[in-house]
């Protein structure tokens, strides 16, 4: 392990300031939201005492120590995995993550994650704001969700992208297939989301605790086909990016995503089912959720950029089958 410690002695001009505010003014390559996470992770001491509150008010001559504990890259084994890169320059790369790939190492997943692939290709040429276990990782999408991610190649890019995620100016659209018809057809789901009390690996809507989560959605098509339960095609626009947000929100609405093994319908059994549909549903083998578009202001060019991703084969096949069975004259073009 290698310890990098940054030390500050509080002078008169910083007296009374919040801890996170002072640090954000002193450290140029970390945003206030990034530093808040550092503080809450118990990596900051004031007068040799660990402080976990970003709002801690500072006094004259307080000694502030910020610890960046770094794991060596060799602790994450590089993996020669294919990366579908959509865009790349010296600051960022945008890539298509396939369903089935975990974004970063965690419990039970240490070898074939996106981070293992990034370490293989870029070694240490990625931002380290989120530590060496998550190099370059600015945001995540679920293991069994496919689609677009932006990765930061340096701390300045990471900091500026992180700020856009914090103020919800990032533009993200998802395509989803859900069971049933969502009411109203178009709308906004706004709730609190917190850890599920019975299963800490899952999230749930809460009346009193949790983080605010907002999902806007538009019903694009309703499939009402003989021997197939009603299914809706939705376009979702995120205002926030909470863990499992879209999946939790539509499960809460009573319209879980097709193929969702955690929040979806359990032990699906049909009295009578279209065999082609059943075959394609089994072939899907993931939740029917795809991060279709991603837009952000480039961290150095200061230019808004937007990227789009086609649906992966298994998703597109199911959607085109539904379209065909519904007797429409055109195929879905996603």
Short mmCIF file of C-alpha atoms in Angstrom, two decimals:
data_model
loop_
_atom_site.label_atom_id
_atom_site.label_comp_id
_atom_site.label_asym_id
_atom_site.label_seq_id
_atom_site.Cartn_x
_atom_site.Cartn_y
_atom_site.Cartn_z
CA UNK A 1 0.00 0.00 0.00
CA UNK A 2 1.15 3.57 -0.73
CA UNK A 3 -0.13 6.50 1.31
CA UNK A 4 -0.38 9.97 -0.19
CA UNK A 5 -1.13 12.58 2.47
CA UNK A 6 -2.01 16.21 1.78
CA UNK A 7 -1.69 18.56 4.74
CA UNK A 8 -3.33 21.96 5.35
CA UNK A 9 -3.01 24.37 8.28
CA UNK A 10 -6.08 26.58 8.61
CA UNK A 11 -5.33 30.29 8.33
CA UNK A 12 -7.54 33.26 9.15
CA UNK A 13 -9.14 33.42 5.68
CA UNK A 14 -10.40 29.82 6.02
CA UNK A 15 -11.81 30.06 9.56
CA UNK A 16 -15.50 29.13 9.68
CA UNK A 17 -15.51 27.43 6.29
CA UNK A 18 -16.96 23.97 5.78
CA UNK A 19 -14.38 21.23 5.45
CA UNK A 20 -15.50 20.24 1.94
CA UNK A 21 -15.56 23.87 0.79
CA UNK A 22 -12.02 24.54 2.04
CA UNK A 23 -10.66 21.38 0.42
CA UNK A 24 -12.36 22.13 -2.90
CA UNK A 25 -10.70 25.55 -2.92
CA UNK A 26 -7.27 24.07 -2.23
CA UNK A 27 -7.39 20.98 -4.46
CA UNK A 28 -7.98 21.88 -8.09
CA UNK A 29 -8.46 18.40 -9.56
CA UNK A 30 -11.26 17.32 -7.21
CA UNK A 31 -14.76 18.75 -7.13
CA UNK A 32 -16.65 19.41 -3.93
CA UNK A 33 -18.85 16.37 -4.57
CA UNK A 34 -15.74 14.20 -5.07
CA UNK A 35 -14.24 15.51 -1.83
CA UNK A 36 -17.49 14.88 0.02
CA UNK A 37 -17.11 11.18 -0.85
CA UNK A 38 -13.47 11.24 0.30
CA UNK A 39 -14.51 12.73 3.66
CA UNK A 40 -17.42 10.33 4.14
CA UNK A 41 -15.02 7.43 3.41
CA UNK A 42 -13.03 8.39 6.54
CA UNK A 43 -10.00 9.63 4.62
CA UNK A 44 -9.77 13.08 6.23
CA UNK A 45 -8.54 13.98 9.71
CA UNK A 46 -8.81 17.28 11.58
CA UNK A 47 -6.34 17.57 14.45
CA UNK A 48 -5.65 13.81 14.15
CA UNK A 49 -9.34 12.89 14.52
CA UNK A 50 -11.16 11.22 11.63
CA UNK A 51 -13.96 13.46 10.36
CA UNK A 52 -16.83 11.98 8.33
CA UNK A 53 -18.97 15.11 8.05
CA UNK A 54 -18.28 17.41 5.05
CA UNK A 55 -20.01 20.26 6.90
CA UNK A 56 -17.44 20.33 9.72
CA UNK A 57 -16.60 24.01 10.43
CA UNK A 58 -12.91 24.82 10.64
CA UNK A 59 -11.07 26.84 13.30
CA UNK A 60 -7.85 28.81 13.26
CA UNK A 61 -4.73 26.57 13.26
CA UNK A 62 -6.72 23.37 12.67
CA UNK A 63 -4.51 20.75 11.02
CA UNK A 64 -6.29 18.98 8.15
CA UNK A 65 -4.87 15.78 6.69
CA UNK A 66 -6.33 14.22 3.54
CA UNK A 67 -5.28 10.63 2.95
CA UNK A 68 -5.37 9.02 -0.47
CA UNK A 69 -4.70 5.33 0.15
CA UNK A 70 -3.79 3.75 -3.12
CA UNK A 71 -3.82 0.09 -4.04
CA UNK A 72 -1.17 -0.91 -6.54
CA UNK A 73 -2.47 -1.66 -10.02
CA UNK A 74 -0.98 -5.14 -9.82
CA UNK A 75 -3.71 -6.00 -7.28
CA UNK A 76 -6.21 -5.76 -10.13
CA UNK A 77 -5.32 -8.34 -12.73
CA UNK A 78 -5.41 -6.98 -16.28
CA UNK A 79 -7.72 -8.87 -18.61
CA UNK A 80 -7.53 -8.86 -22.39
CA UNK A 81 -11.26 -8.35 -22.95
CA UNK A 82 -12.76 -6.72 -26.00
CA UNK A 83 -13.82 -3.10 -25.53
CA UNK A 84 -16.38 -1.57 -27.88
CA UNK A 85 -15.08 2.01 -27.95
CA UNK A 86 -17.38 4.58 -29.56
CA UNK A 87 -15.20 7.67 -29.02
CA UNK A 88 -11.78 8.40 -27.55
CA UNK A 89 -9.42 11.35 -27.11
CA UNK A 90 -6.81 12.38 -24.53
CA UNK A 91 -9.44 13.14 -21.88
CA UNK A 92 -12.30 10.67 -22.18
CA UNK A 93 -13.47 7.50 -23.82
CA UNK A 94 -17.07 6.49 -24.46
CA UNK A 95 -17.77 2.80 -24.76
CA UNK A 96 -20.57 0.30 -25.15
CA UNK A 97 -20.73 -2.08 -22.19
CA UNK A 98 -22.23 -5.45 -23.01
CA UNK A 99 -24.81 -7.07 -20.74
CA UNK A 100 -23.15 -9.53 -18.37
CA UNK A 101 -20.07 -7.40 -17.66
CA UNK A 102 -19.61 -5.86 -14.20
CA UNK A 103 -18.20 -2.32 -14.27
CA UNK A 104 -15.65 -2.56 -11.45
CA UNK A 105 -14.28 -5.22 -9.07
CA UNK A 106 -16.39 -6.08 -6.06
CA UNK A 107 -17.59 -9.03 -4.00
CA UNK A 108 -17.35 -12.11 -6.19
CA UNK A 109 -16.25 -10.21 -9.31
CA UNK A 110 -12.54 -9.44 -9.54
CA UNK A 111 -11.33 -10.82 -12.87
CA UNK A 112 -13.52 -10.02 -15.87
CA UNK A 113 -14.87 -6.58 -15.08
CA UNK A 114 -14.69 -3.49 -17.26
CA UNK A 115 -11.93 -2.18 -14.97
CA UNK A 116 -9.80 -5.29 -15.62
CA UNK A 117 -10.12 -4.59 -19.34
CA UNK A 118 -9.31 -0.88 -18.88
CA UNK A 119 -6.21 -1.71 -16.82
CA UNK A 120 -5.01 -4.06 -19.57
CA UNK A 121 -5.40 -1.44 -22.30
CA UNK A 122 -4.55 1.81 -20.50
CA UNK A 123 -2.48 0.67 -17.46
CA UNK A 124 -2.19 3.75 -15.21
CA UNK A 125 -3.36 6.28 -17.81
CA UNK A 126 -6.77 6.78 -16.19
CA UNK A 127 -8.10 9.04 -13.47
CA UNK A 128 -7.64 7.85 -9.88
CA UNK A 129 -10.20 10.06 -8.15
CA UNK A 130 -12.30 7.01 -7.25
CA UNK A 131 -9.23 5.03 -6.19
CA UNK A 132 -7.27 2.33 -7.96
CA UNK A 133 -10.11 -0.19 -7.75
CA UNK A 134 -12.20 2.10 -9.97
CA UNK A 135 -9.73 3.84 -12.32
CA UNK A 136 -11.49 6.15 -14.75
CA UNK A 137 -14.95 5.13 -13.54
CA UNK A 138 -17.22 8.17 -13.37
CA UNK A 139 -20.57 6.31 -13.33
CA UNK A 140 -21.90 2.78 -13.64
CA UNK A 141 -24.65 0.76 -15.25
CA UNK A 142 -25.84 -2.58 -13.92
CA UNK A 143 -24.17 -5.86 -14.87
CA UNK A 144 -27.11 -7.05 -16.98
CA UNK A 145 -27.80 -3.66 -18.55
CA UNK A 146 -26.05 -2.81 -21.81
CA UNK A 147 -25.12 0.55 -23.27
CA UNK A 148 -23.03 3.69 -23.05
CA UNK A 149 -20.54 4.70 -20.38
CA UNK A 150 -18.04 7.56 -20.26
CA UNK A 151 -14.62 6.90 -18.71
CA UNK A 152 -12.20 9.64 -17.56
CA UNK A 153 -8.54 9.41 -18.58
CA UNK A 154 -7.33 12.05 -16.15
CA UNK A 155 -8.44 13.69 -12.91
CA UNK A 156 -9.39 16.99 -14.49
CA UNK A 157 -11.77 15.25 -16.90
CA UNK A 158 -13.15 13.09 -14.09
CA UNK A 159 -13.75 16.09 -11.87
CA UNK A 160 -15.62 18.04 -14.55
CA UNK A 161 -17.70 15.05 -15.63
CA UNK A 162 -18.45 14.27 -11.99
CA UNK A 163 -19.74 17.80 -11.52
CA UNK A 164 -22.16 17.31 -14.44
CA UNK A 165 -23.46 14.11 -12.89
CA UNK A 166 -23.86 15.88 -9.55
CA UNK A 167 -25.88 18.75 -11.00
CA UNK A 168 -27.86 16.34 -13.24
CA UNK A 169 -26.87 18.04 -16.50
CA UNK A 170 -25.74 14.75 -18.08
CA UNK A 171 -28.26 13.62 -20.72
CA UNK A 172 -29.10 9.91 -20.49
CA UNK A 173 -31.78 7.97 -22.33
CA UNK A 174 -32.63 4.33 -21.83
CA UNK A 175 -34.84 1.93 -23.79
CA UNK A 176 -36.83 -0.60 -21.75
CA UNK A 177 -39.44 -3.31 -22.22
CA UNK A 178 -41.80 -3.72 -19.28
CA UNK A 179 -44.71 -6.02 -18.48
CA UNK A 180 -48.15 -4.46 -18.82
CA UNK A 181 -49.21 -0.89 -19.50
CA UNK A 182 -47.72 1.90 -17.38
CA UNK A 183 -50.25 4.41 -16.06
CA UNK A 184 -50.16 7.20 -16.94
CA UNK A 185 -48.65 6.39 -20.34
CA UNK A 186 -46.17 9.27 -20.04
CA UNK A 187 -44.95 10.73 -16.80
CA UNK A 188 -42.41 11.22 -14.06
CA UNK A 189 -41.65 8.82 -11.22
CA UNK A 190 -40.22 10.69 -8.22
CA UNK A 191 -39.45 8.79 -5.02
CA UNK A 192 -36.80 8.14 -2.42
CA UNK A 193 -34.68 5.04 -3.00
CA UNK A 194 -32.79 3.25 -0.23
CA UNK A 195 -31.32 -0.15 0.57
CA UNK A 196 -33.86 -2.93 0.92
CA UNK A 197 -34.17 -3.82 4.61
CA UNK A 198 -34.46 -7.55 3.91
CA UNK A 199 -31.77 -7.80 1.24
CA UNK A 200 -28.97 -5.22 1.33
CA UNK A 201 -27.96 -6.09 -2.24
CA UNK A 202 -31.28 -4.73 -3.51
CA UNK A 203 -32.81 -1.26 -3.51
CA UNK A 204 -36.40 -0.26 -2.80
CA UNK A 205 -38.70 2.75 -2.79
CA UNK A 206 -38.99 4.33 0.64
CA UNK A 207 -41.50 6.78 2.07
CA UNK A 208 -39.12 8.36 4.58
CA UNK A 209 -35.47 7.44 3.93
CA UNK A 210 -33.11 7.37 1.00
CA UNK A 211 -31.97 9.52 -1.90
CA UNK A 212 -34.24 11.37 -4.28
CA UNK A 213 -34.68 9.53 -7.57
CA UNK A 214 -36.43 10.90 -10.67
CA UNK A 215 -37.21 8.93 -13.82
CA UNK A 216 -39.08 10.49 -16.75
CA UNK A 217 -40.66 8.08 -19.20
CA UNK A 218 -42.63 7.99 -22.45
CA UNK A 219 -44.58 4.94 -23.62
CA UNK A 220 -43.62 4.53 -27.25
CA UNK A 221 -45.57 1.37 -28.07
CA UNK A 222 -47.92 -1.10 -26.40
CA UNK A 223 -47.82 -4.67 -27.68
CA UNK A 224 -51.22 -6.36 -27.30
CA UNK A 225 -50.69 -9.73 -29.01
CA UNK A 226 -52.56 -13.00 -28.73
CA UNK A 227 -50.91 -15.50 -26.36
CA UNK A 228 -48.45 -12.89 -25.08
CA UNK A 229 -49.04 -10.73 -21.98
CA UNK A 230 -49.23 -7.01 -22.69
CA UNK A 231 -45.79 -5.42 -23.02
CA UNK A 232 -44.79 -1.75 -23.28
CA UNK A 233 -41.77 -0.19 -24.96
CA UNK A 234 -40.55 2.79 -22.96
CA UNK A 235 -38.01 5.55 -23.38
CA UNK A 236 -36.65 6.68 -20.01
CA UNK A 237 -34.75 9.88 -19.28
CA UNK A 238 -32.91 10.02 -15.98
CA UNK A 239 -32.68 13.15 -13.86
CA UNK A 240 -30.82 11.24 -11.15
CA UNK A 241 -28.69 8.12 -11.29
CA UNK A 242 -29.43 5.99 -8.25
CA UNK A 243 -28.47 2.32 -8.01
CA UNK A 244 -30.94 0.16 -10.00
CA UNK A 245 -33.14 3.26 -10.40
CA UNK A 246 -35.15 2.37 -13.52
CA UNK A 247 -35.60 -1.24 -12.45
CA UNK A 248 -36.77 -0.25 -8.96
CA UNK A 249 -39.12 2.46 -10.24
CA UNK A 250 -41.00 0.28 -12.69
CA UNK A 251 -41.17 -2.63 -10.28
CA UNK A 252 -42.69 -0.16 -7.82
CA UNK A 253 -45.22 0.87 -10.48
CA UNK A 254 -46.17 -2.79 -11.00
CA UNK A 255 -44.49 -2.94 -14.41
CA UNK A 256 -41.15 -4.74 -13.92
CA UNK A 257 -38.70 -5.10 -16.77
CA UNK A 258 -38.71 -8.21 -18.91
CA UNK A 259 -35.87 -10.52 -17.91
CA UNK A 260 -35.15 -8.79 -14.58
CA UNK A 261 -34.13 -11.59 -12.23
CA UNK A 262 -33.97 -9.40 -9.12
CA UNK A 263 -36.92 -7.01 -9.46
CA UNK A 264 -38.97 -8.84 -12.08
CA UNK A 265 -41.79 -11.35 -11.99
CA UNK A 266 -40.79 -14.52 -10.14
CA UNK A 267 -41.36 -18.03 -11.53
CA UNK A 268 -43.00 -16.88 -14.74
CA UNK A 269 -45.51 -19.47 -15.93
CA UNK A 270 -47.84 -19.04 -18.86
CA UNK A 271 -50.94 -21.17 -19.44
CA UNK A 272 -50.63 -20.56 -23.15
CA UNK A 273 -47.72 -18.71 -24.71
CA UNK A 274 -46.46 -17.94 -28.20
CA UNK A 275 -43.48 -20.30 -28.65
CA UNK A 276 -41.40 -17.85 -30.71
CA UNK A 277 -41.85 -15.22 -28.03
CA UNK A 278 -40.93 -17.66 -25.26
CA UNK A 279 -37.79 -18.67 -27.16
CA UNK A 280 -36.69 -15.06 -27.65
CA UNK A 281 -37.49 -14.16 -24.05
CA UNK A 282 -35.26 -17.00 -22.84
CA UNK A 283 -32.56 -15.94 -25.32
CA UNK A 284 -32.65 -12.43 -23.84
CA UNK A 285 -31.21 -13.77 -20.54
CA UNK A 286 -30.91 -10.26 -19.04
CA UNK A 287 -33.14 -7.34 -18.15
CA UNK A 288 -34.55 -5.54 -21.18
CA UNK A 289 -32.78 -2.26 -20.45
CA UNK A 290 -30.29 -0.48 -22.70
CA UNK A 291 -28.46 2.82 -22.17
CA UNK A 292 -29.19 4.16 -25.65
CA UNK A 293 -27.79 7.70 -25.58
CA UNK A 294 -25.35 9.71 -23.49
CA UNK A 295 -24.67 13.44 -23.74
CA UNK A 296 -22.25 15.66 -21.82
CA UNK A 297 -20.10 18.77 -22.11
CA UNK A 298 -16.57 17.72 -23.03
CA UNK A 299 -14.29 18.53 -20.05
CA UNK A 300 -11.67 20.49 -22.05
CA UNK A 301 -13.34 21.36 -25.36
CA UNK A 302 -16.35 22.80 -23.51
CA UNK A 303 -18.53 21.42 -26.30
CA UNK A 304 -21.71 19.38 -25.86
CA UNK A 305 -21.32 15.90 -27.32
CA UNK A 306 -23.96 13.20 -27.66
CA UNK A 307 -23.49 9.53 -28.47
CA UNK A 308 -25.97 6.85 -29.49
CA UNK A 309 -25.83 3.10 -29.24
CA UNK A 310 -27.77 0.50 -31.27
CA UNK A 311 -29.68 -2.19 -29.42
CA UNK A 312 -27.70 -5.41 -28.90
CA UNK A 313 -28.78 -8.45 -30.90
CA UNK A 314 -30.78 -10.31 -28.24
CA UNK A 315 -32.79 -7.18 -27.34
CA UNK A 316 -33.40 -6.23 -30.97
CA UNK A 317 -34.53 -9.74 -31.91
CA UNK A 318 -37.19 -9.76 -29.18
CA UNK A 319 -38.37 -6.27 -30.09
CA UNK A 320 -38.56 -7.05 -33.79
CA UNK A 321 -40.51 -10.23 -33.08
CA UNK A 322 -43.06 -8.27 -31.05
CA UNK A 323 -43.30 -5.78 -33.87
CA UNK A 324 -43.80 -8.56 -36.43
CA UNK A 325 -46.46 -10.34 -34.39
CA UNK A 326 -48.30 -7.05 -33.94
CA UNK A 327 -48.62 -6.89 -37.74
CA UNK A 328 -46.95 -3.51 -38.06
CA UNK A 329 -45.34 -2.72 -41.39
CA UNK A 330 -41.99 -1.52 -40.08
CA UNK A 331 -39.28 -2.84 -37.81
CA UNK A 332 -37.99 -1.10 -34.73
CA UNK A 333 -35.00 1.01 -35.72
CA UNK A 334 -33.25 1.25 -32.36
#
